[in-house]
CSV table of C-alpha atoms in Angstrom, one decimal:
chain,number,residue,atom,x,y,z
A,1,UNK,CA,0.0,0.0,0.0
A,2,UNK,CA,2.8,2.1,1.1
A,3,UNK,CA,4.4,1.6,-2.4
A,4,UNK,CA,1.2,2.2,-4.5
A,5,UNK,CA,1.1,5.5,-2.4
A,6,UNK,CA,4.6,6.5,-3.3
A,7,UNK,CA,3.8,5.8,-7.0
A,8,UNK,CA,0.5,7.9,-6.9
A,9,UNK,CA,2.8,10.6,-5.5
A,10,UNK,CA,5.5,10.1,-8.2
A,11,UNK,CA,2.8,9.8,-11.0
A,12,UNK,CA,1.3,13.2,-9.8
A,13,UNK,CA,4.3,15.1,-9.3
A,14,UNK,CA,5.3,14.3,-12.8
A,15,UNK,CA,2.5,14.9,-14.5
A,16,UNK,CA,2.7,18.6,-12.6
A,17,UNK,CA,6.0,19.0,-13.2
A,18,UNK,CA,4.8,18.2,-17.2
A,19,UNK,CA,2.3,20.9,-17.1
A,20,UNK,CA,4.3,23.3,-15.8
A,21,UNK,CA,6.8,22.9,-18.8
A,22,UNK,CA,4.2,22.7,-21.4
A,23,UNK,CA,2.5,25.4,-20.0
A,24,UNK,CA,5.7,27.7,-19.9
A,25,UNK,CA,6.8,26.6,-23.2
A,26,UNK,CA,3.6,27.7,-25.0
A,27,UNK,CA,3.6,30.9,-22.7
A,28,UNK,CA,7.3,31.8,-24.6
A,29,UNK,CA,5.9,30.7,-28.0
A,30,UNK,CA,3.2,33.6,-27.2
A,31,UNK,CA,5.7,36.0,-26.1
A,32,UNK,CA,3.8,36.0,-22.6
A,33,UNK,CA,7.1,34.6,-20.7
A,34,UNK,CA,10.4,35.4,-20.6
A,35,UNK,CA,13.5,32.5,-21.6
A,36,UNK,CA,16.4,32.0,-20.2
A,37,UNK,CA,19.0,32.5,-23.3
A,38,UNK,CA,22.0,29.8,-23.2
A,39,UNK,CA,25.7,31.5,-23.6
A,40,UNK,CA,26.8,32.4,-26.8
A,41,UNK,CA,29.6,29.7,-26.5
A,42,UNK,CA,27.3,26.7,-25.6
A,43,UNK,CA,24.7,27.9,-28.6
A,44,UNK,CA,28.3,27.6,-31.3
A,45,UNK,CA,28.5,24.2,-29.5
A,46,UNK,CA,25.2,22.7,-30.2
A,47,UNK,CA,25.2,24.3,-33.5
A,48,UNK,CA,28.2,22.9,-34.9
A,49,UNK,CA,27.4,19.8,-33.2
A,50,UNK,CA,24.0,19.5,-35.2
A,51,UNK,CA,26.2,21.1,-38.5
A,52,UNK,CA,28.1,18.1,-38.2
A,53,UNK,CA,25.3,15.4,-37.7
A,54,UNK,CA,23.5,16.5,-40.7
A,55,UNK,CA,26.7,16.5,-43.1
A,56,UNK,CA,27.7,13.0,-41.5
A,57,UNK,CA,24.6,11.7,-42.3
A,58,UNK,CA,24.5,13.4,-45.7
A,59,UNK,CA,28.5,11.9,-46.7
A,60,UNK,CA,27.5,8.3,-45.4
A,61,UNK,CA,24.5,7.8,-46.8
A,62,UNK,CA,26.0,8.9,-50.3
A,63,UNK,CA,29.3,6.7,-49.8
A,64,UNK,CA,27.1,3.5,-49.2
A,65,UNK,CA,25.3,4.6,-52.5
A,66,UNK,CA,28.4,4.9,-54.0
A,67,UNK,CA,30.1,1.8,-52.9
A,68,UNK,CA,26.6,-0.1,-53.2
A,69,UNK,CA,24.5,1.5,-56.5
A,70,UNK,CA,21.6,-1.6,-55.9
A,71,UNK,CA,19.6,0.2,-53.6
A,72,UNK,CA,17.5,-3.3,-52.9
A,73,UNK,CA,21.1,-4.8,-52.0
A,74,UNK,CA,21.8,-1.9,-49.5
A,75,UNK,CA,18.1,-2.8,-48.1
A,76,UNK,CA,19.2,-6.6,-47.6
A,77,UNK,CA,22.1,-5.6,-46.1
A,78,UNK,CA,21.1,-3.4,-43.6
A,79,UNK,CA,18.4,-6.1,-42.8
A,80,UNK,CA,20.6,-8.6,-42.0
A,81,UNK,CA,23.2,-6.1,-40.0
A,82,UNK,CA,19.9,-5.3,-37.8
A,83,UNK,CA,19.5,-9.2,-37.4
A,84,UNK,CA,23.1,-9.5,-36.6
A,85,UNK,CA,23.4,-12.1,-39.3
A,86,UNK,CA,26.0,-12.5,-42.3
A,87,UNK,CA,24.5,-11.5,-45.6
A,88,UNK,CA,24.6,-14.0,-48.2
A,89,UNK,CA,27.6,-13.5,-50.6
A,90,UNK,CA,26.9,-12.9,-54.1
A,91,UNK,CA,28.8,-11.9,-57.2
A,92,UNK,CA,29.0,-8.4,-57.9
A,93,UNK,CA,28.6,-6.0,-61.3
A,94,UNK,CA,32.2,-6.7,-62.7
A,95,UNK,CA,32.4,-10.0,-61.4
A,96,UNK,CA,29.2,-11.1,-63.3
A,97,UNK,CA,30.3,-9.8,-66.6
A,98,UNK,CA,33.0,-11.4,-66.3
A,99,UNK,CA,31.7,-14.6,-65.7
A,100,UNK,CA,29.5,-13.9,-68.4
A,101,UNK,CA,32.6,-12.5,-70.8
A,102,UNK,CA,34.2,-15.6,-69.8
A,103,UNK,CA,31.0,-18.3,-70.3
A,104,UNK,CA,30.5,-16.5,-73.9
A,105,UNK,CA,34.3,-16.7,-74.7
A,106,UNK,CA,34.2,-20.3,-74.3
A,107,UNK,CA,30.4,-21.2,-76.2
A,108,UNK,CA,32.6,-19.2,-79.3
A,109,UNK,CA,35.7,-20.9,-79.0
A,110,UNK,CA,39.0,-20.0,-77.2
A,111,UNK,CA,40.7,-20.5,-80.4
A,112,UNK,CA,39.1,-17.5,-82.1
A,113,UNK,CA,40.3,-14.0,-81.8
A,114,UNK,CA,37.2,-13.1,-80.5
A,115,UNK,CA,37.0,-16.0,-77.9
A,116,UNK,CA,39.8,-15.5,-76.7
A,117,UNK,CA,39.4,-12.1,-75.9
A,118,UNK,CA,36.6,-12.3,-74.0
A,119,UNK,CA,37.8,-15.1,-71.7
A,120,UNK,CA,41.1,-11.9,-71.4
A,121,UNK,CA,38.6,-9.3,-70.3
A,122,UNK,CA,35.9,-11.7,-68.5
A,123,UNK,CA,39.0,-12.4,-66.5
A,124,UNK,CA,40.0,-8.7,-66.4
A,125,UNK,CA,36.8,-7.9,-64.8
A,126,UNK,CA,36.4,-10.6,-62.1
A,127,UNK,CA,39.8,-9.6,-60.8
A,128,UNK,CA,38.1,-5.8,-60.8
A,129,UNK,CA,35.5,-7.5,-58.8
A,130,UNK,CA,37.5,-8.4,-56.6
A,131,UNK,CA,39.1,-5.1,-56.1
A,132,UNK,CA,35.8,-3.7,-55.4
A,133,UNK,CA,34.8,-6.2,-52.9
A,134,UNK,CA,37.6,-5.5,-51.0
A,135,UNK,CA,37.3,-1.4,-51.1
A,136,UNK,CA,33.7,-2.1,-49.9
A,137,UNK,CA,34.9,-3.6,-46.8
A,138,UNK,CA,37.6,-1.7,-46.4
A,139,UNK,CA,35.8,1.4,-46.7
A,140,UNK,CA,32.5,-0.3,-44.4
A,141,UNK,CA,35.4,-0.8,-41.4
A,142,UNK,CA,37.7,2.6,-41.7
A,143,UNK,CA,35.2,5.4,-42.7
A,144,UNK,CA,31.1,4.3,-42.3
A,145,UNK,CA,31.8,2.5,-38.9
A,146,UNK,CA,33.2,5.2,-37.5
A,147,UNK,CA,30.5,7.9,-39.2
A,148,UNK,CA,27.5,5.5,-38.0
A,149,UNK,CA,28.6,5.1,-34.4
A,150,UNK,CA,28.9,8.9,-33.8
A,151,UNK,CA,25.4,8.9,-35.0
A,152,UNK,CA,23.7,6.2,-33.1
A,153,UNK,CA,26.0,6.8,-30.5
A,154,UNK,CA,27.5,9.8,-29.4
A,155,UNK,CA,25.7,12.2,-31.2
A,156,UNK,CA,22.1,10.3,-29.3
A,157,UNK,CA,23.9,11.3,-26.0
A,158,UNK,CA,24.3,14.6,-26.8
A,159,UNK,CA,21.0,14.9,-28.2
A,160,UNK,CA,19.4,13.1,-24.9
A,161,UNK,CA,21.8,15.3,-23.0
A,162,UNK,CA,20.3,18.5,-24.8
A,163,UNK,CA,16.4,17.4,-24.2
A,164,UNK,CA,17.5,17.3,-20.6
A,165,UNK,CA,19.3,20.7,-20.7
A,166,UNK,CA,16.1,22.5,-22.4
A,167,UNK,CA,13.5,20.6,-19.5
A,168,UNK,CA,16.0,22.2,-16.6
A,169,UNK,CA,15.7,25.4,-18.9
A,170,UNK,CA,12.0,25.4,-18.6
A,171,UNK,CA,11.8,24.4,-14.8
A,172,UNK,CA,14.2,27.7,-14.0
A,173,UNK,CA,11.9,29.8,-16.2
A,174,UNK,CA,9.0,28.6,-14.6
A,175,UNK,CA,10.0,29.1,-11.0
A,176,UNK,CA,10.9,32.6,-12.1
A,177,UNK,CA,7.8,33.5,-13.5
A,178,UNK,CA,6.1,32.1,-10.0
A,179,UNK,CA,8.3,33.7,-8.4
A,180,UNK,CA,7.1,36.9,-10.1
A,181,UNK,CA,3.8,36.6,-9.7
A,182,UNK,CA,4.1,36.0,-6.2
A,183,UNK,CA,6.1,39.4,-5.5
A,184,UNK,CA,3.0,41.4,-7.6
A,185,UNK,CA,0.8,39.7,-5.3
A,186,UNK,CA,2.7,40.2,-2.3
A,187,UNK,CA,3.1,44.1,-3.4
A,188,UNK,CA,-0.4,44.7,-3.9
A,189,UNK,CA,-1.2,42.7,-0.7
A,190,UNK,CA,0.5,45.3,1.2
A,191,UNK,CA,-1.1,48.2,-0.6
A,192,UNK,CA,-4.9,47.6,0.5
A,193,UNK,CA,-6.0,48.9,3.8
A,194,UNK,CA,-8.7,48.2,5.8
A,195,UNK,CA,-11.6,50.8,6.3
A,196,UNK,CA,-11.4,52.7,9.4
A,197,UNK,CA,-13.8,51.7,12.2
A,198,UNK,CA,-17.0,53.1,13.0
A,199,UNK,CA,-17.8,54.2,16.6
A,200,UNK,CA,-20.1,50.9,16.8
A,201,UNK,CA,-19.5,47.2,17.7
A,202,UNK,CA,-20.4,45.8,14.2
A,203,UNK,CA,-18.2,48.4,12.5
A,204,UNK,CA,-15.6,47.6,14.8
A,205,UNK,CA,-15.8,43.5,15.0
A,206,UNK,CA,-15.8,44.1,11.0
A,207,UNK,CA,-12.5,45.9,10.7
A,208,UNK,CA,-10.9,43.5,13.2
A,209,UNK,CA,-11.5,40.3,11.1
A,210,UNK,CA,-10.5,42.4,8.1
A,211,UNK,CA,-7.2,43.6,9.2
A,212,UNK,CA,-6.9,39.7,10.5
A,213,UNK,CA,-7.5,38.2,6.7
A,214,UNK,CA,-5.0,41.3,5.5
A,215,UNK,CA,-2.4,39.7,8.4
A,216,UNK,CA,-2.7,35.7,7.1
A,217,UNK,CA,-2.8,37.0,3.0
A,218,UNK,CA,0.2,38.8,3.7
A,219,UNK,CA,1.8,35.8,5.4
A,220,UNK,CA,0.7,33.8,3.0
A,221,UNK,CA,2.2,35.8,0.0
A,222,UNK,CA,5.4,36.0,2.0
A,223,UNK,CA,5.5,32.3,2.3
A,224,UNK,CA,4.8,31.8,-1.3
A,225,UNK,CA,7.7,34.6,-2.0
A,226,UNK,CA,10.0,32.4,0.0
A,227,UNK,CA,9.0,29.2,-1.7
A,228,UNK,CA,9.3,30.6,-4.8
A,229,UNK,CA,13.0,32.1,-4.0
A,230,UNK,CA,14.1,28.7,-3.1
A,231,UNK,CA,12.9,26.9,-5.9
A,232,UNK,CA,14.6,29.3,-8.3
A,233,UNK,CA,17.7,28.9,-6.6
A,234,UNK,CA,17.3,25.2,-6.8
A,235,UNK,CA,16.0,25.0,-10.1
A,236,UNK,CA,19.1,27.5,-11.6
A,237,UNK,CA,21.5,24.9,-9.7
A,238,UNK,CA,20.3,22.2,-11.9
A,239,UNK,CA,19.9,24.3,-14.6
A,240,UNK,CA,23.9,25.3,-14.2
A,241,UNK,CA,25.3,21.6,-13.8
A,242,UNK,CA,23.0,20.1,-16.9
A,243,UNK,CA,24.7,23.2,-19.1
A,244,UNK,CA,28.1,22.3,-18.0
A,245,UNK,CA,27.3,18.7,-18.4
A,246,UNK,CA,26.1,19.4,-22.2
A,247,UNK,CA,29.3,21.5,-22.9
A,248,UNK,CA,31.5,18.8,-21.9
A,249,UNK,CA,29.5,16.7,-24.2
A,250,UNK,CA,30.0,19.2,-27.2
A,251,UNK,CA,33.6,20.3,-26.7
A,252,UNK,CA,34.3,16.8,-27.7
A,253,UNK,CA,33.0,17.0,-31.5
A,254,UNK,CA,36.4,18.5,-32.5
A,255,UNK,CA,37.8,15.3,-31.5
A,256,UNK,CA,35.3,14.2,-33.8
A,257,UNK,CA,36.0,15.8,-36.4
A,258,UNK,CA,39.7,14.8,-36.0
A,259,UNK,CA,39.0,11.0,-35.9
A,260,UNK,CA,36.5,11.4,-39.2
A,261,UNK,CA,39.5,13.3,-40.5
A,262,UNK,CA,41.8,10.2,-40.3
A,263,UNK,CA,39.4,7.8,-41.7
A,264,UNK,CA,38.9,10.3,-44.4
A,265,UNK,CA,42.2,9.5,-45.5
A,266,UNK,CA,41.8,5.8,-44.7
A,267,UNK,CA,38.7,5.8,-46.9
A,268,UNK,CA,41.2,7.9,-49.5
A,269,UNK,CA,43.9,5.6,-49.6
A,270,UNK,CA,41.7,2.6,-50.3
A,271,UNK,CA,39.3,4.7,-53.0
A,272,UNK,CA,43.9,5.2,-54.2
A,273,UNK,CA,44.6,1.2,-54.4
A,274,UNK,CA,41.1,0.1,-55.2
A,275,UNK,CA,42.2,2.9,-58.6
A,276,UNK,CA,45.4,1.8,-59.0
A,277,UNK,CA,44.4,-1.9,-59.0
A,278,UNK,CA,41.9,-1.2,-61.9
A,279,UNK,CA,44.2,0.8,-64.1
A,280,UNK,CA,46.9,-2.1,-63.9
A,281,UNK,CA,44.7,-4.7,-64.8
A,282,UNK,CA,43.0,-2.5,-67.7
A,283,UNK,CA,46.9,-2.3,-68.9
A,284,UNK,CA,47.8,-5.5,-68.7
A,285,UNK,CA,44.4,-6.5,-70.6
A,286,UNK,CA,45.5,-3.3,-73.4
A,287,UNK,CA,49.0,-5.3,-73.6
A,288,UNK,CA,47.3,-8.7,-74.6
A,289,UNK,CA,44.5,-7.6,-76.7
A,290,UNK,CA,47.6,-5.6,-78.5
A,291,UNK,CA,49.0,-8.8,-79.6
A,292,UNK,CA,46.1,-9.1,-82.2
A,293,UNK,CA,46.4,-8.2,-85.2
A,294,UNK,CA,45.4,-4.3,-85.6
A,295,UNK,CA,42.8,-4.7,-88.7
A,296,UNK,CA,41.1,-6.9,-85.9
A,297,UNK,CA,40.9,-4.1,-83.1
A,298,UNK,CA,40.0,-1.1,-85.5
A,299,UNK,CA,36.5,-0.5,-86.4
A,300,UNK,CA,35.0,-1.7,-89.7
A,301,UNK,CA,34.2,1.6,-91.2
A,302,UNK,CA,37.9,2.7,-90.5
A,303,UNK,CA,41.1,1.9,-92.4
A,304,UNK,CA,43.0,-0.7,-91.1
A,305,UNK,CA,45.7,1.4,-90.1
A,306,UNK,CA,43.7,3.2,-87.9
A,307,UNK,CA,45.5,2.6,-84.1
A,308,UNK,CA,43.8,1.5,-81.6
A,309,UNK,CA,42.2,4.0,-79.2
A,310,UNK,CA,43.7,4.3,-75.6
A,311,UNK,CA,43.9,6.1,-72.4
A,312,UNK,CA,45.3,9.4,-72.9
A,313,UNK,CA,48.7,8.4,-70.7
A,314,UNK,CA,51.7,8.3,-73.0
A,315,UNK,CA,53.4,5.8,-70.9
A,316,UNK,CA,50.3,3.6,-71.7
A,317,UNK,CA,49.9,5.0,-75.0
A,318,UNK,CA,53.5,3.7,-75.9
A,319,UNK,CA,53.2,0.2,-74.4
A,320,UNK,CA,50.1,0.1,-76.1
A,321,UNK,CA,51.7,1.1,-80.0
A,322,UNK,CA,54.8,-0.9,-79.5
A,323,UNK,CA,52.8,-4.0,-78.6
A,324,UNK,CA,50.7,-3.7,-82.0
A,325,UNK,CA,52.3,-5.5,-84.8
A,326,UNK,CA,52.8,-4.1,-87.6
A,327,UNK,CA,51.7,-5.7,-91.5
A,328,UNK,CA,55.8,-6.2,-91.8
A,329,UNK,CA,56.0,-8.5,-89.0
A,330,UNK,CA,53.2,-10.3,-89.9
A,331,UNK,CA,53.1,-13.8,-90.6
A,332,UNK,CA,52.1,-13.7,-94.4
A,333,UNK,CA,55.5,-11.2,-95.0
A,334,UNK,CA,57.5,-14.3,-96.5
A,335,UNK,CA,54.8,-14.9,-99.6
A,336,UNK,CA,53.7,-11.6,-99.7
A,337,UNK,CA,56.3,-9.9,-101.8
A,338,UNK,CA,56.0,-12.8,-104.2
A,339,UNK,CA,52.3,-12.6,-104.2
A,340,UNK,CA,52.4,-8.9,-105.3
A,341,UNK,CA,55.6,-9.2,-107.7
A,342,UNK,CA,53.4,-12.5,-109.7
A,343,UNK,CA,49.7,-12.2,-111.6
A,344,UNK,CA,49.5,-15.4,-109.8
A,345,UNK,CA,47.0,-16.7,-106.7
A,346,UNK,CA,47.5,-18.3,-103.7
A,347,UNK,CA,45.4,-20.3,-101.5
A,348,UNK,CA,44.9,-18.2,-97.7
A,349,UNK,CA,43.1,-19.5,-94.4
A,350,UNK,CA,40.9,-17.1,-93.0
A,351,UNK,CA,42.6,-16.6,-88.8
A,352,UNK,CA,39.6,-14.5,-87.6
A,353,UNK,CA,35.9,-13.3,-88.7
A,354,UNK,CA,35.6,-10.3,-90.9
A,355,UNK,CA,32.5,-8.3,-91.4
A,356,UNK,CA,32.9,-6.1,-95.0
A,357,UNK,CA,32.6,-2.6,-94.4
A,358,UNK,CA,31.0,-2.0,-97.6
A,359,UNK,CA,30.2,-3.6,-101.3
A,360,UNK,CA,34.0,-3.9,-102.1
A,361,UNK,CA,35.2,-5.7,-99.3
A,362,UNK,CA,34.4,-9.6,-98.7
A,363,UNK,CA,33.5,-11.0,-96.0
A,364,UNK,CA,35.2,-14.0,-93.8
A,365,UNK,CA,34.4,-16.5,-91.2
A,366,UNK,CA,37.4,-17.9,-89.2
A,367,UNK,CA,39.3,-21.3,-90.6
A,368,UNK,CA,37.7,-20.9,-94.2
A,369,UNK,CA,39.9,-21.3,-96.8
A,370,UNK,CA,39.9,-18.8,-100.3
A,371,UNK,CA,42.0,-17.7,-103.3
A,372,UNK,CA,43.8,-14.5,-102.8
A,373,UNK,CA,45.7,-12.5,-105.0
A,374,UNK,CA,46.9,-8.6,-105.7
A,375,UNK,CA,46.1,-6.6,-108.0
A,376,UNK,CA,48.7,-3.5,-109.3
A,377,UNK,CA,47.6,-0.4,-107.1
A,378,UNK,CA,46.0,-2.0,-104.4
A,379,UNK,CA,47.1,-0.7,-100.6
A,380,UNK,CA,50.1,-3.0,-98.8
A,381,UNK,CA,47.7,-4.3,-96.2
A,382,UNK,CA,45.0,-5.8,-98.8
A,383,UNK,CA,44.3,-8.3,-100.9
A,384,UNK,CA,41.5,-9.7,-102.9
A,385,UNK,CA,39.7,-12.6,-102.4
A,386,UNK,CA,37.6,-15.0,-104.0
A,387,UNK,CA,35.1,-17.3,-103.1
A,388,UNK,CA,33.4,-19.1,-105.6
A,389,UNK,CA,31.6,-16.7,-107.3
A,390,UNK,CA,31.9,-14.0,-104.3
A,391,UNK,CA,35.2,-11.7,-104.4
A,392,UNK,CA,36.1,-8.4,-102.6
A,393,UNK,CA,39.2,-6.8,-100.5
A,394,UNK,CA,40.2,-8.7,-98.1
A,395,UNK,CA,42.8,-7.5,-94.8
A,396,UNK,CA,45.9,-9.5,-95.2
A,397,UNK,CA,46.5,-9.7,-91.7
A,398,UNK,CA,43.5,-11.9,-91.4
A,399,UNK,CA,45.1,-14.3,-93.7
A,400,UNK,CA,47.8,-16.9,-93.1
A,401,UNK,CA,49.2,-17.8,-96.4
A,402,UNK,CA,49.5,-22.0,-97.6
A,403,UNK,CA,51.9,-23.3,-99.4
């Protein structure tokens, strides 16, 4: 019973205690109270402190977009974080083209030009898959760890610590305006006075009890004066320690801002290898596709001697050229001066598909075999060929030349 009692007594106290903030709070939204201002240092404090809450938010949220683009993979993700369970692994953009580079390369045939360079850059890809797997998670452990727990942690203390500072706020404003009111009362308490008595005993018991209820209203005001004195000086105590308390608290987001500033450059130097990894695996896949023949990397509505296209590094650019083979070194060299000096033919095997580019060219599928021969004023690096009744230019470095 005793403990019901207490609870009552809590449960009312509260709920006045609730009143008397909502009531002051709508009082200064009416301009009918007066509010204690915070300093000018604790009100930098709390706004830089909700500055950098918003911009954390803002820079995580677009990194996991950045590092995850599938918005309904981000979703599963954070579902199974919240179920503290390990996500299902699954292969990623590059990795998937690659596998499907590399299933393609093989259905074609690794022994064709074009087979075989799929299975290079399905290859070249999974290995950027990798790459990116591992920025993900390096990123996930040194830069959006860190941002997320100083938002669902230390920035929730501050903000818990802030909703405590603003109730102590409204408690000290509250006793003051009490307090206030009690002083006008007391002041015009003392200002009435009673009638003077009339030479008769009703007049006269009158004017006694008068001045008596004058005597207990100005007691009472006094005691409410006093009450009201005290509370203020309690309620500006607490008021003091929760500010202090919440400064503390806020003084410590420039540590903040130094720790994000480390995994910044964390996040930087893996965003630096994750780069560096890509662009040496794209140069190493530019080196092998180079050791095609060049007709077979330019474009069909371009000449054949048009180079292939490359990053704009002349390091790369260089590599790149020198690994191209030019029609000299090609394979067909030792019959082709023989070819061109005779009216004769010779018999050719087609080494990789050739779409025509238009009506004089002819068209070849890999392994076939048809007559070549030169005619007088025909560019070095064609020939033509015939097949059956079909005949049109054909790129020599296509051709390998039988005896």
């Amino acid at each position: 019973m005793n403990i019901m009692d207490f609870n009552v007594k809590k449960l009312a106290a509260d709920a006045g205690t609730f009143l008397s903030r909502a009531v002051q709070f709508t009082e200064e939204k009416l301009g009918q109270a007066e509010k204690t201002e915070l300093d000018a240092h604790l009100e930098n404090l709390l706004s830089k402190a909700e500055c950098t809450k918003l911009w954390t938010e803002k820079i995580m949220k677009q990194t996991e977009v950045l590092l995850q683009p599938n918005p309904n993979a981000r979703i599963e993700e954070f579902v199974y974080e919240k179920l503290d369970r390990k996500a299902p692994s699954r292969m990623n953009n590059p990795e998937l083209l690659g596998q499907y580079m590399i299933d393609a390369g093989n259905e074609f045939g690794p022994g064709t030009a074009y087979g075989n360079a799929l299975i290079k850059c399905g290859e070249t890809q999974k290995r950027i898959g990798a790459a990116d797997r591992e920025l993900i998670q390096t990123s996930a452990i040194n830069f959006l760890t860190p941002l997320r727990n100083f938002i669902e942690g230390d920035y929730k203390t501050i903000t818990k610590e802030r909703k405590l500072l603003q109730n102590k706020r409204l408690d000290l404003d509250a006793a003051k305006t009490r307090l206030k009111k009690a002083k006008v009362a007391e002041a015009r308490a003392a200002q009435l006075n009673t009638s003077q008595p009339e030479e008769n005993n009703i007049m006269v018991n009158v004017s006694y009890m008068l001045n008596l209820l004058h005597v207990k209203w100005l007691k009472i005001w006094a005691e409410e004066v006093t009450k009201s004195e005290q509370e203020v000086r309690i309620t500006q105590s607490e008021f003091d320690r929760q500010a202090e308390i919440t400064r503390l608290l806020l003084e410590g987001i420039s540590s903040t801002h130094a720790h994000h500033l480390r995994c910044l450059n964390d996040f930087v130097e893996a965003q630096m290898t994750y780069y560096a990894q890509c662009y040496q695996y794209m140069l190493d896949l530019q080196k092998q596709l180079g050791s095609f023949p060049s007709t077979f990397l330019s474009n069909n509505n371009q000449s054949s001697t048009t180079p292939v296209q490359s990053v704009s590094s002349p390091s790369v650019l260089a590599s790149a050229s020198a690994s191209l083979p030019s029609v000299s070194n090609s394979m067909v060299t030792s019959g082709l001066s023989e070819l061109k000096s005779s009216s004769g033919s010779r018999k050719a095997r087609v080494l990789y598909d050739y779409d025509a580019a238009n009506s004089s060219e002819l068209s070849l599928l890999a392994d076939e075999v048809i007559t070549v021969y030169s005619i007088p004023g025909m560019d070095s690096d064609w020939l033509m060929g015939e097949r059956g009744n079909q005949k049109g230019k054909v790129p020599i470095t296509y051709l390998e030349l039988l005896n």
